[in-house]
Coordinates of C-alpha atoms in Angstrom, one line a residue:
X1 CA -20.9 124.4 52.2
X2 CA -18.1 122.0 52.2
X3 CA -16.3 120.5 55.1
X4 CA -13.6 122.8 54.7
X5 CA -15.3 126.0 55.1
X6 CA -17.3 124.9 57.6
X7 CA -14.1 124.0 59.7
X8 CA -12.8 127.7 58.8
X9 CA -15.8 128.9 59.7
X10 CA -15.8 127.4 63.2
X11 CA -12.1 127.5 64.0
X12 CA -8.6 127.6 63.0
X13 CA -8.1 124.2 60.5
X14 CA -5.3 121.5 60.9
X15 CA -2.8 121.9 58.6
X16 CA -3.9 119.4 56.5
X17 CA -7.2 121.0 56.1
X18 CA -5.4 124.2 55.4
X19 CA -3.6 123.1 52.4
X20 CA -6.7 121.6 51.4
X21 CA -8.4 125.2 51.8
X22 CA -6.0 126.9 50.0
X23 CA -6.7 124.6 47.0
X24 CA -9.9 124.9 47.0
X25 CA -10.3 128.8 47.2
X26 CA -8.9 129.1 43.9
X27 CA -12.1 131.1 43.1
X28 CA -12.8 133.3 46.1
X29 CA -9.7 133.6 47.7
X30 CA -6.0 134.8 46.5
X31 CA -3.3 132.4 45.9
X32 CA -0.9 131.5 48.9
X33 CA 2.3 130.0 49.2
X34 CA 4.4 129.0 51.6
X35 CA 8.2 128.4 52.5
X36 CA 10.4 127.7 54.9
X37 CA 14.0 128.5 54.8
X38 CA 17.6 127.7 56.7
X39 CA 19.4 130.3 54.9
X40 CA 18.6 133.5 55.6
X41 CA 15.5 134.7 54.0
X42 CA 16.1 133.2 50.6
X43 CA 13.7 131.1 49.1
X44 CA 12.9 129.3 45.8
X45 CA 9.1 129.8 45.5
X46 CA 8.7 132.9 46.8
X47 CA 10.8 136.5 46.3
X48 CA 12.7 138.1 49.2
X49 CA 11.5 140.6 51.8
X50 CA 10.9 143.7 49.8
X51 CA 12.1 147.3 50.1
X52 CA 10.1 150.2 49.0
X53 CA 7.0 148.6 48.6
X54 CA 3.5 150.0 49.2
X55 CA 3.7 149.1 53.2
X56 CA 6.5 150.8 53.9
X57 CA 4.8 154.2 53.2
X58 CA 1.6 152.6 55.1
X59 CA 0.5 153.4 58.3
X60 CA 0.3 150.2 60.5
X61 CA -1.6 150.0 63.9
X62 CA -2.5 147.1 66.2
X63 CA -6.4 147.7 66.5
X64 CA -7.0 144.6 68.9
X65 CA -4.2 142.5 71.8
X66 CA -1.2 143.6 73.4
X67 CA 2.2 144.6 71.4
X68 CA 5.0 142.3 74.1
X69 CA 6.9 144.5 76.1
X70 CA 9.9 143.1 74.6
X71 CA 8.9 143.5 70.9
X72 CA 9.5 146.3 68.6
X73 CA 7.1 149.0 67.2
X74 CA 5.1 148.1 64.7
X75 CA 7.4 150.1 62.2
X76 CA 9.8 147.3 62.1
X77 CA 7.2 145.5 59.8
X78 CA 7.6 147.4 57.2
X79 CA 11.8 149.0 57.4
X80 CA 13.1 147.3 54.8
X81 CA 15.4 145.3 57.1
X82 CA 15.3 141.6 58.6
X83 CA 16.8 140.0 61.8
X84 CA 20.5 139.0 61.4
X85 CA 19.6 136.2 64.1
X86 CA 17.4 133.6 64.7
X87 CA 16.3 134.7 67.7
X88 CA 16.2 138.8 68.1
X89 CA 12.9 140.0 69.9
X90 CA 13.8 143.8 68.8
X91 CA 13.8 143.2 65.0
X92 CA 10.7 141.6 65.2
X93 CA 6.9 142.6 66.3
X94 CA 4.9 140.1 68.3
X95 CA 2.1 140.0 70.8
X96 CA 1.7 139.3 74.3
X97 CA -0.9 137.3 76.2
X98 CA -2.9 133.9 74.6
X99 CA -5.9 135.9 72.6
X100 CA -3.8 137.0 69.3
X101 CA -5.1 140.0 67.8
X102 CA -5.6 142.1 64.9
X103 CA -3.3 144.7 62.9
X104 CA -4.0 147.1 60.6
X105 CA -2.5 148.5 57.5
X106 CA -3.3 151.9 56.0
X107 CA -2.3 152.4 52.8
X108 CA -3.5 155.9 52.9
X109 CA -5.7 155.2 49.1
X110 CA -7.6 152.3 47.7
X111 CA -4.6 150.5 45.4
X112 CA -4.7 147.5 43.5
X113 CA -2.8 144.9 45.3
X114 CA -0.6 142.5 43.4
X115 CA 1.0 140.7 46.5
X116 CA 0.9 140.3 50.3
X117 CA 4.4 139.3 51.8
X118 CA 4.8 138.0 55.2
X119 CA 7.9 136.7 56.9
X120 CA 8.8 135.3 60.2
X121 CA 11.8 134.7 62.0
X122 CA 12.7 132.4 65.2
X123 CA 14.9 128.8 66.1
X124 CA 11.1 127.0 67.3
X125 CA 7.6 127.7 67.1
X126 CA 7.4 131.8 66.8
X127 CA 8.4 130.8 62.8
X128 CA 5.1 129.8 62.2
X129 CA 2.4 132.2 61.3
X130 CA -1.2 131.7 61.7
X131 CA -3.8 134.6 60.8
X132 CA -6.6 135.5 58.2
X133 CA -6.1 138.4 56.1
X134 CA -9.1 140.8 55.0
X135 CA -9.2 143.8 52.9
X136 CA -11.6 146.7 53.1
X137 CA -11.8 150.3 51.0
X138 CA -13.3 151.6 54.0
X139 CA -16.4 153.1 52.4
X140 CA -19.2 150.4 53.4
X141 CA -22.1 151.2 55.6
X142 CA -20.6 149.3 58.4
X143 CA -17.0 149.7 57.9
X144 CA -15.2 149.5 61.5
X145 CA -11.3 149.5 61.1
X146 CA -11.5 147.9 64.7
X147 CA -13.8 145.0 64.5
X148 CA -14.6 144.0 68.2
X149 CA -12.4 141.5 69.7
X150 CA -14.1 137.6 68.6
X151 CA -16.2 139.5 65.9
X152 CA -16.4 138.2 62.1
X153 CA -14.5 141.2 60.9
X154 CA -17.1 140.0 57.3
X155 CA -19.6 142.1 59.4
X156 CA -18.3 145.3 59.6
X157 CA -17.2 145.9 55.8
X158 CA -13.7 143.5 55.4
X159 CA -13.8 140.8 52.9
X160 CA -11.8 137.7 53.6
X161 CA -8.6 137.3 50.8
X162 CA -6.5 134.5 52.2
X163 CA -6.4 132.0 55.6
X164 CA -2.1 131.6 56.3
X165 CA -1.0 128.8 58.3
X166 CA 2.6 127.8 58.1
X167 CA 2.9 124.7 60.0
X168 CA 3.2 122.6 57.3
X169 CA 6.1 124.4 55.6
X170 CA 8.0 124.8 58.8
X171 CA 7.3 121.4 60.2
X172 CA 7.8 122.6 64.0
X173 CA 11.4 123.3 62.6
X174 CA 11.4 127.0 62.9
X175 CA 14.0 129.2 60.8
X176 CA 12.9 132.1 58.5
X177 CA 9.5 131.4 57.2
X178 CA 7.8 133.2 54.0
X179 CA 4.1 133.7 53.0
X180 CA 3.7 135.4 49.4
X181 CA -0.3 135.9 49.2
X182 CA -1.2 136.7 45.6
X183 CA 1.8 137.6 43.4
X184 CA 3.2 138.6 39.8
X185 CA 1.4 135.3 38.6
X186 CA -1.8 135.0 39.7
X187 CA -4.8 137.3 39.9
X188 CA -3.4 139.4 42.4
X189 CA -5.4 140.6 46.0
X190 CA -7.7 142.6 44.9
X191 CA -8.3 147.1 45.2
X192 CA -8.0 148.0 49.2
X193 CA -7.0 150.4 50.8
X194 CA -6.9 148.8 54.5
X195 CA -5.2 145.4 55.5
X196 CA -6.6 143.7 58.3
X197 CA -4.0 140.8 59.7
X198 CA -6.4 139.0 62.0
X199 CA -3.3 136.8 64.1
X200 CA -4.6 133.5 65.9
X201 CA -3.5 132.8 69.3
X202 CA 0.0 131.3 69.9
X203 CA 0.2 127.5 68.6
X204 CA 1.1 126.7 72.2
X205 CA -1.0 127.6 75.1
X206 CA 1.5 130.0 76.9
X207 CA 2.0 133.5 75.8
X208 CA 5.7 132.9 74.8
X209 CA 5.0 131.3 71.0
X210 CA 3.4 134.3 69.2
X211 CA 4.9 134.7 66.2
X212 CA 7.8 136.9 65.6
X213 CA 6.5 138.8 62.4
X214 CA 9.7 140.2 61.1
X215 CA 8.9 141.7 58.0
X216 CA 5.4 142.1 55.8
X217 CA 4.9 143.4 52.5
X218 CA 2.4 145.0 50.8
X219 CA 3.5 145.1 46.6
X220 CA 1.1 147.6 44.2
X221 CA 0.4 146.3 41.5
X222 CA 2.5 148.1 38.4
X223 CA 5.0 149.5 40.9
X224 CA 7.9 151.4 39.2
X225 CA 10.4 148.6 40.7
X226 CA 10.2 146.6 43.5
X227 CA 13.2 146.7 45.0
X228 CA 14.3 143.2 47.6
X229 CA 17.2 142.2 49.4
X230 CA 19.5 139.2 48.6
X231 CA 18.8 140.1 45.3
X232 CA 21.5 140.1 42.6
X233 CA 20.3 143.0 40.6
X234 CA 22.6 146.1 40.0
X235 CA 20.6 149.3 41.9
X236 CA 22.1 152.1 40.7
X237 CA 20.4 155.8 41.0
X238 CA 21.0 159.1 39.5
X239 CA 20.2 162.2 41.5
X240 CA 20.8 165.8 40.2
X241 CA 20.4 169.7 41.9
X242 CA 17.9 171.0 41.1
X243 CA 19.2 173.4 38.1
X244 CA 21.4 170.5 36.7
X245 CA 24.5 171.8 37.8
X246 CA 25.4 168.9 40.0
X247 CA 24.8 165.1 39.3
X248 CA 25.4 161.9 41.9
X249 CA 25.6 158.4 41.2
X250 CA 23.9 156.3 43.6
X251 CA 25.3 152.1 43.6
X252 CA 23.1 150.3 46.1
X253 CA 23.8 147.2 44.8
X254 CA 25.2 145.5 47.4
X255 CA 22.9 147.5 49.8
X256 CA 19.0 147.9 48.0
X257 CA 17.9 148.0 51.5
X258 CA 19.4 151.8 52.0
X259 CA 17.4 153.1 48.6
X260 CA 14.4 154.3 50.2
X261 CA 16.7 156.5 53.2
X262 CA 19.1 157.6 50.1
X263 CA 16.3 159.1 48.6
X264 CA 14.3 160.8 51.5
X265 CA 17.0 161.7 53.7
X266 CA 21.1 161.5 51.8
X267 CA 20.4 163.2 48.5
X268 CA 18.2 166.3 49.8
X269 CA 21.2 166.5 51.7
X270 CA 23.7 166.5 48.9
X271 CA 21.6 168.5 46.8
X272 CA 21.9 171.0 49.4
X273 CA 25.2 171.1 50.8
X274 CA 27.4 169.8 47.8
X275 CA 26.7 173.7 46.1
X276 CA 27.3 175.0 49.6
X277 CA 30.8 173.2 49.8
X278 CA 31.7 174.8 46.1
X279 CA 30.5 178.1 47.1
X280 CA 32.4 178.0 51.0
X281 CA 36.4 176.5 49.2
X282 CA 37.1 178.0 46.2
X283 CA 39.7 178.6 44.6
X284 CA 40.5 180.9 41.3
X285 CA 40.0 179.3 38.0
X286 CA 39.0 176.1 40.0
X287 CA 35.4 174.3 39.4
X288 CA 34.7 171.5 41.9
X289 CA 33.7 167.6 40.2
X290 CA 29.8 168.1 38.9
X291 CA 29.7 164.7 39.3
X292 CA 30.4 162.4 41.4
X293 CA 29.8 158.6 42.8
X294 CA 28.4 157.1 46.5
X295 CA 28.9 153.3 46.0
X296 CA 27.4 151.0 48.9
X297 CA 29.9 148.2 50.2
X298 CA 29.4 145.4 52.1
X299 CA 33.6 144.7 52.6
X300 CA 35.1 147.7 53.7
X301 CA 38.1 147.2 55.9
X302 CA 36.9 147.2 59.6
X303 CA 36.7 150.6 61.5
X304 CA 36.3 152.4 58.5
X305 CA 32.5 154.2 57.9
X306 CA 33.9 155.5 54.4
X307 CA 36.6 157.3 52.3
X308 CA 37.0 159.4 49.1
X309 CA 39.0 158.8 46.1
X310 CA 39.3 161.4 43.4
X311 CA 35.2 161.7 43.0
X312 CA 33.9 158.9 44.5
X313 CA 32.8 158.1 47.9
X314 CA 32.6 154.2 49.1
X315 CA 30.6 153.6 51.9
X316 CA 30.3 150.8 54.2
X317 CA 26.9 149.4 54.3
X318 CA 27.0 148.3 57.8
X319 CA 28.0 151.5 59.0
X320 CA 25.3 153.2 56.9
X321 CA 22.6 150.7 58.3
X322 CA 23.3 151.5 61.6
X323 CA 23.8 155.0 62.0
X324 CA 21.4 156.6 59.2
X325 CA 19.7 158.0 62.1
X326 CA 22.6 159.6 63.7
X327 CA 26.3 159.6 61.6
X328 CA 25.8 159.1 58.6
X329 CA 25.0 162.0 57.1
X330 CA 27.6 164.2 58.9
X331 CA 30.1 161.3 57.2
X332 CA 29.1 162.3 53.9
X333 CA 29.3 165.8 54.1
X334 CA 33.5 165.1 55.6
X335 CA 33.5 162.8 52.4
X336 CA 32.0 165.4 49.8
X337 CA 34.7 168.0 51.4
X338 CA 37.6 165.9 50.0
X339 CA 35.8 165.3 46.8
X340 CA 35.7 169.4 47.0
X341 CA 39.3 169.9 48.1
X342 CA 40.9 168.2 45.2
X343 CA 44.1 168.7 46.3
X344 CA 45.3 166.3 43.4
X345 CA 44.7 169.7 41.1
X346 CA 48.2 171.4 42.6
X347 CA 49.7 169.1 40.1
X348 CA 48.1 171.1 36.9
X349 CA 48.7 174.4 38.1
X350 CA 51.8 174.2 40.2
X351 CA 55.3 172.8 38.9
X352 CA 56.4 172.0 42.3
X353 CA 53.7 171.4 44.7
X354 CA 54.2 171.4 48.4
X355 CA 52.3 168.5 49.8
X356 CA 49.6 169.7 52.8
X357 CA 49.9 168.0 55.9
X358 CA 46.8 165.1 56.4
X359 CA 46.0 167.1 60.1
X360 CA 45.6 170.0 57.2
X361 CA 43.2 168.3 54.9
X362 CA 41.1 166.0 58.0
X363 CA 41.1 169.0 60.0
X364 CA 39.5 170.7 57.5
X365 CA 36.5 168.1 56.5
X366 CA 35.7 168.0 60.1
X367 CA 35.5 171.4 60.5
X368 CA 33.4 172.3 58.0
X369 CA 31.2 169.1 59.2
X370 CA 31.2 169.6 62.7
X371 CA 30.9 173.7 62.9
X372 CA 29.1 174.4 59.9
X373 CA 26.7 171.2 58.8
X374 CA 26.1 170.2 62.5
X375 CA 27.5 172.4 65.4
X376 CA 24.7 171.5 67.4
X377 CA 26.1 168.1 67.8
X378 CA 28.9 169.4 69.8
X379 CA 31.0 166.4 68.1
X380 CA 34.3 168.2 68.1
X381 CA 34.1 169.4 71.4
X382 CA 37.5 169.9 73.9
X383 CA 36.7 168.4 77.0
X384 CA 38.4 167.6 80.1
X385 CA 38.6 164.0 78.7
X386 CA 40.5 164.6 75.8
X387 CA 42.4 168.0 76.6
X388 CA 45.4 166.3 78.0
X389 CA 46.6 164.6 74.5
X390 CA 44.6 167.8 72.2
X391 CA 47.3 169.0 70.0
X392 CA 46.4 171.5 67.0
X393 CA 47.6 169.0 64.3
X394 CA 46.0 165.9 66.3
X395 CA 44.0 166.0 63.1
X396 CA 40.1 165.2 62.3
X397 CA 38.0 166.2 65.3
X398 CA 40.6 167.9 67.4
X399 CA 42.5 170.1 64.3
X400 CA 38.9 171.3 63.7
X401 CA 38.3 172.8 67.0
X402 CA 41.6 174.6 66.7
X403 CA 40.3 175.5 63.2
X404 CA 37.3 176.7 64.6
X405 CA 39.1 178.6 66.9
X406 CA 41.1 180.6 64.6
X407 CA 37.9 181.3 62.4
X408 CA 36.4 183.0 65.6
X409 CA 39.4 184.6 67.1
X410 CA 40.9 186.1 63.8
X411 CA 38.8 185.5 60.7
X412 CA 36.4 182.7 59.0
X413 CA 38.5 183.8 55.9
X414 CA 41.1 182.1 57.3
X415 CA 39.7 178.6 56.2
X416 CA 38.9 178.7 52.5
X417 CA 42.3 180.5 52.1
X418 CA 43.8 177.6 53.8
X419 CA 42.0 175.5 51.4
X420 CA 43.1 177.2 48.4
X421 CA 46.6 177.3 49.2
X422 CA 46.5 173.4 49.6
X423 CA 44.6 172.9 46.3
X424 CA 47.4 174.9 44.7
X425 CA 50.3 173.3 46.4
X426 CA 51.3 176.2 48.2
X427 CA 50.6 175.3 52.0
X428 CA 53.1 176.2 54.2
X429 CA 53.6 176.8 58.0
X430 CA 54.9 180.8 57.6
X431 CA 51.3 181.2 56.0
X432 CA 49.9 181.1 59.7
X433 CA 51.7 184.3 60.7
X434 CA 50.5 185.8 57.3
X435 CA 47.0 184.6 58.5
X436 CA 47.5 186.0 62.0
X437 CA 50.3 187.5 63.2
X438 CA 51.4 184.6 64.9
X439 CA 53.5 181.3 64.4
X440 CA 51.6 178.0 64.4
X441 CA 53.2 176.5 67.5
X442 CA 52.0 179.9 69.2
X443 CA 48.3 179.9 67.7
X444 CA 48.3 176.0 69.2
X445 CA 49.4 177.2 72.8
X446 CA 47.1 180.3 72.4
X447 CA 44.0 177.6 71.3
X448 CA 44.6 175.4 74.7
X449 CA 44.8 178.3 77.2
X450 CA 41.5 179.3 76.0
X451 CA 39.8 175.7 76.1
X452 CA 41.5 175.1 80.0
X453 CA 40.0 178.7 80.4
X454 CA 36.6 177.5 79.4
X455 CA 37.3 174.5 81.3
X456 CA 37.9 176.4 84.6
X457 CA 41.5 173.9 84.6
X458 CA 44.2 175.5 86.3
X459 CA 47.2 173.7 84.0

């Protein structure tokens, strides 16, 4: 056994010795390199964090030490997403206490592994990661996904691939630091299906310099695409219903990073709803765009989530990152109204087109978005907060609860007529009394009695 192993064997190694292990290893262990970077996490040796790799559909679970109550879930390891700063405990996982500990990755089949990515993220020592990676198919005698804590995890059916410690690439200066175990150009990692990150205790002796894992990858080998950010790459997509009918054009290029929630959560939603939106503002003799665009952007002007022109959406990519759990989808469906409304068409059908009001045409994307795609959000709401400036043609949110309330007090009809009369440049005030008996200024008055009503407000 040579000196090298033997000081694995026992403990972790100095740096030095690490290097010396990884060079060594060339025949039982995978390839590892290392890099530390002052630029985000861009790096000349090894690729960029990726985004729809194998571990982001993996299940991950720490098996052995405590998770710090100021870290994030374990699902931050595999979002897609890195920090934005240097030091940001909540885009990061890391463990408490001085004993490390061991995380597990399911992959949920055994999978030939091409590449293990790991990256780090912190202004000091937290950059540096130290832990042994093993890999199991979980079908050995003595397979135990939880080796007991200071066990050989070799003893309960994990092989050893690769021993990772940065220190030498980050030289105690911190920053973003990248691990690429295996890759596209050597022999890979080898057929798993579990992942066992055995982390050493902190560098220092006090609990406060466990790493801050921000990110780690897990690449199959002859994946489709491996998609990664910072990368230069056009990522466009195209998504159609599912009779053909209706086809969108998806351009993440300046945001890969929103690929994998475009695919599981915005285009089932557009497949759905975009018919629905047809079907719910017609017009005679008018077909709505069977195509159309969604184009990420990273320099939108400020305050604005997105907007539509003719049949294309942009959206802003911050926006998007931030509220895909909330917002954004209810954006979208106001955005695919307009595409719908094509009020640009009065031109080819009428000689002289009256122009609708823009309360008209918002009111009318937030109505359909707020009462009909997500009324139990309550967004358009009258409350005792807003009621003393609510005006029907306040437009957006407000014009859509008067909208709403005409739909319920008179007829739903009322809407898609509305609609078609803008589309064929025939909207005018004296349709209101056609509609319902009543002038518009009335139907306004008539609107805020009944909210101060449901209020219990005396004026």
């Amino acid at each position: 056994m040579s000196k090298t192993l033997h000081s694995l064997r026992r403990g972790w190694p100095a740096a030095s010795l690490f290097l010396l292990a990884t060079t060594t290893w060339c025949q039982a262990a995978a390839e590892v390199k290392m890099e530390a970077s002052a630029e985000g996490f861009i790096f000349e040796k090894i690729p960029a964090p990726a985004i729809n790799d194998a571990g982001a559909e993996a299940r991950w679970k720490l098996v052995d030490g405590e998770q710090d109550n100021f870290s994030a879930d374990t699902a931050v390891l595999a979002d897609g997403t890195v920090p934005q700063n240097e030091d940001d405990p909540r885009a990061n996982f890391f463990l408490s206490g001085t004993t490390g500990g061991k995380l597990v990755a399911d992959l949920g089949e055994t999978t030939e592994i091409e590449s293990v990515g790991s990256y780090s993220c912190h202004p000091r020592e937290r950059a540096d990661q130290l832990y042994r990676l093993y890999g199991s198919t979980g079908t050995a005698g003595a397979f135990k996904i939880a080796p007991p804590a200071g066990s050989d995890p070799k003893q309960f059916g994990w092989t050893l691939l690769a021993t990772v410690d940065t220190r030498s690439a980050s030289q105690g200066k911190g920053g973003r630091v990248g691990v690429e175990i295996g890759g596209e150009r050597s022999r890979g990692v080898g057929r798993f299906r579990y992942l066992l990150f055995d982390i050493a205790p902190p560098v220092k002796a006090g609990a406060t310099s466990n790493t801050f894992f921000s990110e780690i990858d897990v690449v199959a080998a002859g994946a489709k695409e491996t998609l990664r950010l910072h990368s230069n790459k056009k990522v466009v997509r195209e998504y159609e219903t599912k009779d053909g009918k209706y086809q969108f054009v998806v351009d993440a290029s300046q945001a890969p990073d929103m690929v994998p929630w475009v695919e599981k959560e915005l285009i089932p939603m557009c497949e759905e709803w975009y018919p629905k939106l047809n079907a719910m503002l017609p017009s005679k003799g008018y077909e709505g765009p069977e195509k159309f665009s969604l184009t990420f952007k990273s320099d939108m002007p400020d305050g604005v989530p997105a907007y539509a022109a003719g049949d294309g959406l942009s959206l802003s990519a911050d926006f998007f990152r931030r509220e895909k759990d909330r917002e954004a989808k209810g954006c979208v469906v106001h955005e695919m109204v307009h595409v719908v409304q094509n009020y640009g068409y009065a031109r080819q059908v009428n000689r002289h087109p009256k122009d609708t009001p823009v309360w008209v045409t918002e009111g009318i994307a937030d109505y359909v978005r707020w009462f009909l795609y997500e009324p139990e959000s309550k967004g358009a709401e009258i409350t005792e907060g807003n009621i003393g400036s609510a005006r029907y043609d306040g437009s957006y949110r407000i014009t859509a609860n008067f909208f709403h309330y005409i739909a319920e007090t008179y007829d739903p009809r009322i809407i898609p007529e509305m609609n078609a009369a803008c589309r064929e440049g025939r909207y005018d005030e004296e349709l209101w009394k056609k509609w319902t008996g009543k002038p518009l200024q009335e139907l306004g008055a008539d609107w805020l009695a009944a909210q101060r009503k449901r209020l219990h407000l005396r004026h």
